Amino acid sequence: MDIKFQIPAAAGFLATIEDRLGIDFQIPAVNDFLTAVLGVSVVMLTLALIAVCILLISKIIRIVEAKATKKTAEPVQTSLAESGAPVAAADGVNNGEVDLIGVDEKTAAVIMAIVSQKSDIPLNRLSFKSIKLLDSEKGGKAK
Amino acid sequence: MIEMAKEVLLRLVQESGFALLTWQEGVMLLVSFLLLFLAIVKKFEPLLLVPIAFGILLANLPGAGLMADPTGIMDTSNIVEGAHWYDTGVLRLIYTGVKSSIFPCLIFLGIGAMTDFGPLLANPISLLLGAAAQLGVYVAFLLARSFGFTVEEAASIGIIGGADGPTAIFLTGKLAPNLLAPIAVAAYSYMALIPLIQPPIMKLLTTEKERKVEMKQLRKVSKAEKIIFPIVVAVLCSFLIPSCASLIGMLMLGNLFKECGVTDRLSDVAQNAMTNIVTILLGLTVGATANGAEFLRAKTLLIIGLGLLAFSFSTAGGVLLGKVLYLVTGGKVNPLIGAAGVSAVPMAARVAQVEGRKYNPTNFLLMHAMGPNVAGVIGSAVAAGFLLMMFGK
C-alpha cells in the first residue's frame, strides 16, 4: 500500500535529503493513517470515559456527604439552641453571632480561618461561640 | 632490561585510552561536556541531564567497557566464549532496569506520589485537553513512517510528543531499543526547552481576547474523591488497554500512597529517596546507551527534528481543543491551558501561567493548567499503551 512521493517540484529536494540521510521517503500507508486516527480516538475516548466516571463519582460522593452532614448537623443545632448559644443558620452558613472579647473583627476572622484550615473543616460547618483575648499575666481563658 | 621496559611502555601506550580513542568516542565525549555545561551552568534539567551526560561520558571512555555485553544479555552479536555474567560492564547490568521497564515504572510510582490530581477532579473536562495534547504523538508517527522508519521505530519517535521521559523510555525500550539514546535525549531536551518551544505556538493559535480570559475558581475536592480516583483510573485504563497497566498502575499506586492518609512513610519514600535513586540509575544508563558509533548518524538528527515536531503538534492539539472549549463554554475556558496538556509536569502548567499573566496581570491560570497537565501524564501513558498493543511483540 506504500505510494512513492511523486510531486515533481519536491522530488529533487527529497532525493537530496534521501541521499544525505540514507533514507527512503514514502507517503505513509493507509494502515499507518488508520493507526494514527485510531490512536487519537482511543486516547480521547479513554480519557473522556475517565472524565465521565469522575463526574459520576463526584456527584455520588457529594450527595452522600451532604446527607451525612445533614444528619450530624441536626442534633448539634438542637443542643446548641437548647443551651441558648449562637448557632449556625439552617443553610449551614454561620449567622455571625460570635462574642468577641478584646478581639477586633479582623483578628477574629483570621482566627476562624486558621481554625478552619488546621481542623480541615469548612468555615460554613464551624460554629464559633466566642473568641476571647488571653491575658498572659492573669491567665485568661478561651472558648 | 631496557628492552623489557620499552615493551611495557609501548604496551601501556597502545592500550591506553589515547591510542584506542575513535573519532566517534571523541565527539561523544565533547557532547557529554556540552550537556554537563548546559546542566550545571545553564541549569537545564540538571537532575536528569547530569546523570545522562555522565552516562554518555562513561560509555564512551575508550577501552573501559562499562557497557560491555560479553554474554549477550541484550546484544548477541559480540558474545565472548567462556565469559560469565559478572564480566558484563557495570552500566550494562544496571541497564537491565531500563530494558525490563522497572525504572520507568518506578519513576511513575514516584510521579504519582508527587502529583495532586485535585485540579483535574475539580474540572474533569481537563482530561480532554490532556488527550488532545497527544496529537503530536501520531503526527510524528506518520512523519517517521514517511522517512522510512519501521512502525516500531516510528511509534517510539512519536511518543516524544507525549513530553514524558519515562513513558518515552518505557515504549522505546520495548519497541526500538536501538533508538533509546536519541529518543531519551530528545524527550528530556525538549522538556527542558518547553518555555522556549510552547509560547510562540500558543501565541500563534490564540487571539489576545482568548489569552485574557479569567477562569473561575475551582471547587474544593473531597478526600474521598481523591482516594477513589486512582483506584478507578487504574482499573478502567487497564481494562481498556491492558498494555498500559504497568505505567498507569504504578502512577495510581503512588497517588494512592499520597492520598489515602495511612501510608505517609511509603509516600515519602516514593516521592523522595526512591525517585532520586531511580533517576540516577535511569539517567546514567540511558546516557550510556549513546554509543558514538551508533549515535553519530544522520538518523539521530532526523529523530531529534521529528521529536521537535511531535512536541509542537502536541502543544497545538491542546491549544486548539482549548479554543473549542472556549467557544462551547461561551468564553469560560482560557485556551492557553490546553498547551499544558503535554505531560511535562509542572513546567507546561507554569508556561500557561506565565503566558496568561503577560496579557492579563491579574490572571492566575496555574491551578487550571495543572488539570490538563496531569491529564497529559495519563494521556501519554494511554497513548504508549495503545502503540505497545499495536506493535509490541
XYZ file of C-alpha atoms in Angstrom:
536
model
C 0.000 0.000 0.000
C 3.008 2.340 0.136
C 2.968 5.051 -2.534
C 6.208 6.733 -3.570
C 6.231 10.530 -3.183
C 5.851 11.812 -6.748
C 5.332 15.627 -6.731
C 7.939 16.768 -9.338
C 8.966 20.024 -7.615
C 9.658 18.261 -4.362
C 11.164 15.159 -5.865
C 14.634 16.629 -6.432
C 14.807 18.170 -2.982
C 13.633 14.940 -1.393
C 16.103 12.895 -3.401
C 18.923 15.040 -1.997
C 17.686 14.561 1.565
C 17.214 10.856 0.975
C 20.799 10.542 -0.276
C 22.260 12.602 2.565
C 20.376 10.810 5.324
C 20.294 7.392 3.701
C 16.505 7.178 3.983
C 13.635 6.399 1.657
C 10.754 8.918 1.890
C 7.336 7.326 1.430
C 3.761 8.547 1.763
C 2.592 6.642 4.855
C 0.496 3.606 4.076
C -3.251 3.653 4.635
C -2.657 1.341 7.589
C -0.465 3.984 9.225
C -3.152 6.646 8.832
C -5.704 4.283 10.300
C -3.395 3.524 13.217
C -2.928 7.248 13.880
C -6.651 8.024 13.703
C -7.457 5.024 15.864
C -4.747 6.029 18.338
C -6.070 9.580 18.736
C -9.612 8.221 19.117
C -8.626 5.619 21.719
C -6.782 8.197 23.853
C -9.673 10.659 23.540
C -12.336 8.071 24.382
C -10.393 6.600 27.313
C -9.844 9.996 28.888
C -13.427 11.061 28.154
C -14.627 7.904 29.903
C -12.468 8.740 32.923
C -13.959 12.263 32.906
C -17.488 10.823 32.954
C -16.529 8.464 35.795
C -15.089 11.384 37.790
C -18.284 13.393 37.304
C -20.441 10.476 38.441
C -18.261 9.619 41.433
C -18.046 13.272 42.483
C -21.811 13.596 42.320
C -22.391 10.436 44.355
C -19.811 11.428 46.963
C -21.248 14.930 47.294
C -24.761 13.554 47.770
C -23.552 11.059 50.386
C -21.505 13.731 52.186
C -24.396 16.202 52.126
C -26.670 13.602 53.715
C -24.067 12.769 56.346
C -23.581 16.474 57.120
C -27.318 16.973 57.466
C -27.572 14.053 59.891
C -24.742 15.277 62.119
C -25.740 18.941 61.925
C -29.321 18.416 63.187
C -28.550 17.106 66.713
C -25.808 19.703 67.194
C -28.142 22.536 66.231
C -30.825 21.261 68.619
C -28.432 21.029 71.563
C -26.964 24.457 70.864
C -30.421 26.012 70.572
C -31.399 24.449 73.894
C -28.339 25.916 75.575
C -29.097 29.374 74.181
C -25.729 29.651 72.428
C -25.347 31.249 68.975
C -25.951 28.624 66.264
C -25.243 28.172 62.576
C -28.016 29.180 60.207
C -30.205 26.491 58.624
C -28.356 26.733 55.294
C -25.136 25.790 57.024
C -23.696 29.304 56.964
C -22.745 30.782 60.316
C -25.079 33.618 61.251
C -22.225 35.655 62.668
C -23.254 35.645 66.335
C -19.830 35.301 67.916
C -18.947 37.017 71.186
C -15.724 38.936 70.648
C -13.982 39.796 73.895
C -10.936 42.021 73.490
C -10.594 40.970 69.824
C -11.409 43.054 66.765
C -13.406 41.596 63.850
C -10.403 41.372 61.544
C -8.382 39.292 64.037
C -11.422 37.134 64.740
C -11.815 36.435 61.008
C -8.173 35.418 60.772
C -8.512 33.112 63.809
C -11.620 31.475 62.333
C -9.846 30.918 59.001
C -6.847 29.339 60.764
C -9.060 27.041 62.852
C -10.911 26.011 59.681
C -7.704 25.247 57.822
C -5.998 23.393 60.672
C -9.076 21.317 61.507
C -9.843 20.741 57.803
C -13.496 21.673 58.456
C -15.048 24.224 56.067
C -15.977 27.546 57.693
C -19.649 27.064 56.908
C -19.654 23.956 59.095
C -17.909 25.557 62.048
C -19.802 27.374 64.758
C -17.850 29.778 66.993
C -19.363 30.731 70.329
C -16.834 33.298 71.439
C -13.283 34.480 70.847
C -11.564 35.983 73.848
C -8.167 37.644 74.156
C -5.959 35.764 76.584
C -4.311 37.877 79.224
C -0.960 36.195 79.636
C -0.313 37.811 83.049
C -3.677 36.882 84.539
C -4.012 33.603 82.596
C -7.244 34.225 80.678
C -9.482 31.577 79.189
C -10.533 30.933 75.637
C -13.655 29.162 74.492
C 66.164 -4.848 30.883
C 65.828 -1.745 28.708
C 64.093 -3.820 26.042
C 61.570 -5.043 28.582
C 60.911 -1.505 29.837
C 60.437 -0.373 26.251
C 57.979 -3.190 25.634
C 55.994 -2.380 28.750
C 55.883 1.303 27.875
C 54.833 0.508 24.316
C 52.055 -1.749 25.571
C 50.930 0.915 28.008
C 50.709 3.439 25.202
C 48.970 1.005 22.855
C 46.371 0.003 25.420
C 45.802 3.485 26.804
C 42.637 5.364 26.045
C 44.565 7.847 23.899
C 45.550 5.149 21.420
C 42.168 3.409 21.446
C 40.069 6.551 21.099
C 37.942 6.599 17.946
C 36.664 9.846 16.428
C 33.082 8.910 17.362
C 34.056 8.461 21.008
C 35.887 11.784 20.906
C 32.808 13.568 19.578
C 30.559 11.894 22.158
C 32.924 12.968 24.948
C 32.617 16.544 23.669
C 28.806 16.158 23.568
C 28.858 14.979 27.177
C 30.950 18.015 28.180
C 28.434 20.281 26.414
C 25.489 18.626 28.179
C 27.263 18.901 31.535
C 27.832 22.596 30.828
C 24.138 23.074 29.984
C 23.057 21.201 33.098
C 25.457 22.772 35.598
C 25.951 26.290 34.272
C 22.686 26.899 32.383
C 20.647 24.737 34.794
C 18.766 22.878 32.017
C 17.010 19.996 33.824
C 20.156 19.349 35.890
C 18.711 16.460 37.904
C 18.333 14.459 34.700
C 20.915 15.956 32.417
C 23.882 15.490 34.779
C 23.429 11.690 35.077
C 22.596 11.381 31.348
C 25.653 13.422 30.328
C 27.907 11.474 32.684
C 26.480 8.223 31.340
C 27.462 9.344 27.839
C 30.919 10.192 29.134
C 31.419 6.819 30.856
C 30.090 4.760 27.945
C 32.457 6.447 25.513
C 35.645 6.063 27.526
C 37.836 4.036 25.175
C 38.563 0.507 26.358
C 36.703 0.905 29.668
C 33.930 -1.494 28.594
C 31.333 -0.206 31.041
C 28.582 -1.221 28.605
C 30.307 -4.446 27.530
C 27.974 -7.372 26.941
C 30.213 -10.454 26.537
C 27.494 -12.952 27.471
C 24.894 -11.445 25.134
C 22.427 -10.304 27.802
C 20.990 -7.861 25.292
C 23.222 -7.971 22.236
C 24.120 -11.425 20.969
C 26.423 -10.141 18.213
C 29.541 -9.845 20.412
C 29.432 -12.937 22.602
C 32.814 -13.880 24.085
C 33.297 -17.585 24.699
C 33.802 -18.523 28.331
C 32.573 -15.155 29.626
C 30.404 -15.058 32.748
C 27.534 -12.735 33.576
C 29.772 -10.904 36.069
C 32.156 -9.992 33.243
C 29.378 -7.753 31.912
C 30.010 -3.993 32.139
C 28.530 -2.475 35.277
C 26.391 0.021 33.362
C 25.083 -2.770 31.123
C 23.951 -4.653 34.232
C 22.184 -1.573 35.599
C 20.674 -1.004 32.153
C 18.594 -4.162 32.605
C 16.380 -1.958 34.784
C 15.588 0.139 31.720
C 15.253 -2.792 29.370
C 12.866 -4.573 31.721
C 10.859 -1.331 32.269
C 11.492 -1.443 36.023
C 12.986 2.068 36.155
C 10.296 3.883 34.118
C 7.591 2.177 36.181
C 9.268 3.126 39.471
C 9.611 6.715 38.252
C 5.866 6.671 37.539
C 5.287 5.461 41.111
C 7.218 8.492 42.343
C 5.395 10.869 39.991
C 2.068 9.508 41.242
C 3.126 10.127 44.838
C 4.085 13.711 43.965
C 1.003 14.566 41.892
C -2.104 16.289 43.160
C -4.982 15.286 40.904
C -7.257 17.766 42.718
C -7.414 20.322 39.855
C -8.277 17.500 37.445
C -11.036 16.193 39.715
C -12.410 19.697 40.162
C -12.568 20.190 36.396
C -12.746 16.787 34.626
C -13.007 18.472 31.210
C -9.240 18.941 31.597
C -8.877 15.290 30.642
C -9.957 16.112 27.105
C -7.208 18.726 26.859
C -4.708 16.128 28.060
C -5.964 13.775 25.348
C -5.850 16.403 22.585
C -2.269 17.202 23.507
C -1.249 13.701 22.383
C -1.892 14.747 18.765
C 1.831 15.185 18.132
C 2.470 11.535 19.004
C 0.516 10.391 15.970
C 1.626 13.196 13.632
C 5.257 12.326 14.378
C 4.443 8.636 13.935
C 3.161 9.344 10.404
C 6.118 11.597 9.604
C 8.577 8.991 10.869
C 6.896 6.368 8.694
C 7.270 8.752 5.745
C 11.004 8.822 6.346
C 11.235 5.060 6.201
C 11.386 4.175 9.885
C 9.796 0.857 10.844
C 6.440 1.017 12.663
C 8.157 0.181 15.960
C 10.726 2.944 15.482
C 8.060 5.412 14.296
C 5.914 4.688 17.361
C 8.924 5.261 19.637
C 9.760 8.544 17.895
C 6.120 9.646 18.063
C 5.907 9.174 21.824
C 8.389 12.057 22.256
C 5.282 14.182 21.564
C 3.852 12.954 24.857
C 6.568 15.028 26.572
C 7.026 12.328 29.155
C 10.555 10.996 29.594
C 9.762 7.745 31.476
C 6.954 6.894 29.022
C 9.257 7.501 26.046
C 11.935 5.292 27.616
C 9.359 2.629 28.514
C 7.976 2.398 24.982
C 11.306 2.710 23.171
C 12.898 0.091 25.436
C 10.156 -2.305 24.335
C 9.792 -1.401 20.650
C 13.067 0.090 19.398
C 15.882 -0.231 21.956
C 18.401 0.755 19.263
C 16.905 4.283 19.319
C 16.770 4.647 23.090
C 19.582 7.163 23.431
C 18.487 9.711 20.789
C 14.833 9.449 21.855
C 15.618 9.875 25.553
C 17.950 12.792 24.875
C 15.340 14.413 22.580
C 12.479 13.875 25.050
C 14.344 15.327 28.014
C 15.884 18.152 25.997
C 12.510 19.314 24.724
C 11.015 19.056 28.209
C 13.747 21.431 29.357
C 13.051 23.716 26.405
C 9.280 23.976 26.973
C 9.466 27.687 27.925
C 11.045 28.346 24.513
C 9.016 25.960 22.326
C 5.466 26.488 23.553
C 4.872 30.280 23.787
C 5.182 31.042 20.031
C 2.707 28.242 19.221
C 0.306 29.424 21.935
C 0.501 32.973 20.624
C 0.061 31.907 17.016
C -3.100 29.909 17.679
C -4.940 32.237 20.091
C -6.331 35.761 19.996
C -5.484 38.359 22.645
C -9.091 38.224 23.869
C -8.813 34.476 24.434
C -5.490 34.805 26.252
C -7.027 37.315 28.675
C -9.851 35.023 29.819
C -10.043 34.652 33.601
C -11.334 31.290 34.769
C -13.499 30.901 37.856
C -12.042 29.379 40.995
C -12.004 25.575 41.145
C -14.229 23.798 43.672
C -12.708 22.065 46.676
C -12.269 18.344 46.098
C -13.115 15.983 48.960
C -10.682 13.427 50.331
C -12.972 10.557 49.337
C -12.856 11.649 45.688
C -9.060 11.814 45.788
C -8.847 8.294 47.250
C -11.334 6.702 44.848
C -9.834 8.378 41.741
C -6.565 6.364 41.477
C -8.372 3.084 42.050
C -10.986 3.822 39.362
C -8.419 5.050 36.819
C -6.110 2.056 37.364
C -8.967 -0.391 36.847
C -10.592 1.475 33.938
C -7.415 2.117 31.922
C -6.075 -1.393 32.479
C -9.370 -2.919 31.391
C -9.480 -0.782 28.244
C -5.794 -1.008 27.298
C -4.060 -3.765 29.304
C -0.627 -2.829 27.930
C -0.687 0.490 29.792
C -1.392 -1.246 33.113
C 2.224 -1.181 34.297
C 2.618 2.594 33.845
C -0.888 3.671 34.905
C -0.946 1.101 37.706
C 2.280 2.394 39.248
C 1.236 6.028 38.749
C -2.030 5.428 40.541
C -0.448 3.329 43.301
C 1.901 6.230 44.051
C -1.045 8.605 44.116
C -2.990 6.316 46.433
C 0.013 6.305 48.818
C -0.199 10.096 48.853
C -3.949 10.471 49.221
C -5.100 7.596 51.427
C -3.553 9.139 54.543
C -2.384 5.865 56.088
C 0.831 5.305 54.093
C 2.721 8.513 54.720
C 6.052 6.696 55.068
C 5.617 4.888 51.752
C 4.534 8.098 50.063
C 7.581 9.888 51.434
C 9.960 7.173 50.176
C 8.279 7.057 46.749
C 8.441 10.844 46.398
C 11.998 11.350 47.556
C 14.520 8.555 48.179
C 13.226 6.041 45.657
C 12.661 8.567 42.866
C 16.109 10.057 43.402
C 17.840 6.659 43.316
C 15.971 5.530 40.204
C 16.577 8.879 38.496
C 20.334 8.421 38.965
C 20.310 4.864 37.602
C 17.906 5.653 34.763
C 19.708 8.801 33.653
C 23.141 7.201 33.867
C 22.247 4.112 31.846
C 20.130 5.950 29.272
C 23.122 8.220 28.680
C 25.343 5.149 28.474
C 23.364 3.841 25.504
C 24.654 6.817 23.476
C 27.474 4.844 21.947
C 29.387 7.036 19.496
C 29.322 4.567 16.613
C 25.547 4.206 16.810
C 24.571 7.690 17.997
C 26.500 9.751 15.447
C 24.322 9.029 12.464
C 22.185 11.285 10.301
C 19.124 9.431 11.569
C 19.765 10.766 15.067
C 19.386 14.323 13.786
C 16.210 13.289 11.999
C 14.819 11.774 15.218
C 15.609 14.952 17.142
C 13.889 17.015 14.412
C 10.820 14.762 14.402
C 10.728 14.983 18.187
C 10.511 18.764 17.977
C 7.627 18.492 15.502
C 5.890 15.969 17.758
C 6.192 18.338 20.684
C 4.916 21.296 18.664
C 1.893 19.415 17.297
C 1.016 18.193 20.785
C 1.058 21.771 22.065
C -1.059 22.846 19.087
C -3.536 19.993 19.675
C -4.085 21.072 23.277
C -4.461 24.760 22.401
C -6.875 24.032 19.544
C -9.145 21.947 21.770
C -8.850 24.754 24.322
C -10.232 27.094 21.659
C -13.110 24.700 21.003
C -13.901 24.626 24.723
C -13.673 28.432 24.799
C -16.376 28.581 22.135
C -18.541 25.828 23.636
C -18.486 27.298 27.136
C -19.116 30.840 25.953
C -15.631 32.094 26.802
C -15.202 30.485 30.210
C -12.091 28.441 29.285
C -8.758 30.095 28.550
C -7.277 28.160 25.574
C -3.750 28.690 26.919
C -4.317 25.942 29.494
C -4.613 23.479 26.586
C -0.880 23.781 25.979
C -0.326 22.323 29.456
C -1.882 19.083 28.200
C 1.590 17.881 27.240
C 2.579 15.946 30.289
C 5.749 17.752 31.356
C 4.681 18.427 34.952
C 4.716 21.174 36.131
C 6.723 23.100 33.514
C 3.948 23.196 30.917
C 1.441 24.477 33.509
C 3.922 27.162 34.550
C 4.291 28.277 30.935
C 0.484 28.639 30.638
C 0.501 30.707 33.855
C 3.344 32.951 32.666
C 1.816 33.480 29.215
C -1.618 34.206 30.696
C -0.188 36.853 33.022
C 1.590 38.577 30.158
C -1.788 39.565 28.731
C -3.758 39.865 31.976
C -1.552 40.524 35.019
C -4.397 39.665 37.416
C -4.947 36.272 35.824
C -3.981 33.147 37.754
C -4.104 30.115 35.463
C -1.682 27.782 37.263
C -4.245 25.608 39.058
C -6.465 25.483 35.968
C -3.465 24.434 33.862
C -2.465 21.729 36.357
C -5.627 19.788 35.401
C -4.671 19.271 31.735
C -1.046 18.881 32.797
C -1.661 15.823 34.998
C -4.235 14.569 32.473
C -1.386 14.622 29.965
C 0.548 12.131 32.113
C -2.395 9.721 31.907
C -2.900 10.537 28.212
C 0.695 9.817 27.224
C 0.658 6.538 29.179
C -2.549 5.520 27.387
C -1.023 6.536 24.015
C 2.074 4.459 24.797
C -0.116 1.542 25.851
C -2.011 1.758 22.568
C 1.184 1.782 20.492
C 2.567 -1.112 22.503
C -0.661 -3.034 21.961
C -0.419 -2.402 18.207
C 3.273 -3.062 17.640
C 4.594 -4.902 20.723
C 5.778 -8.481 20.396
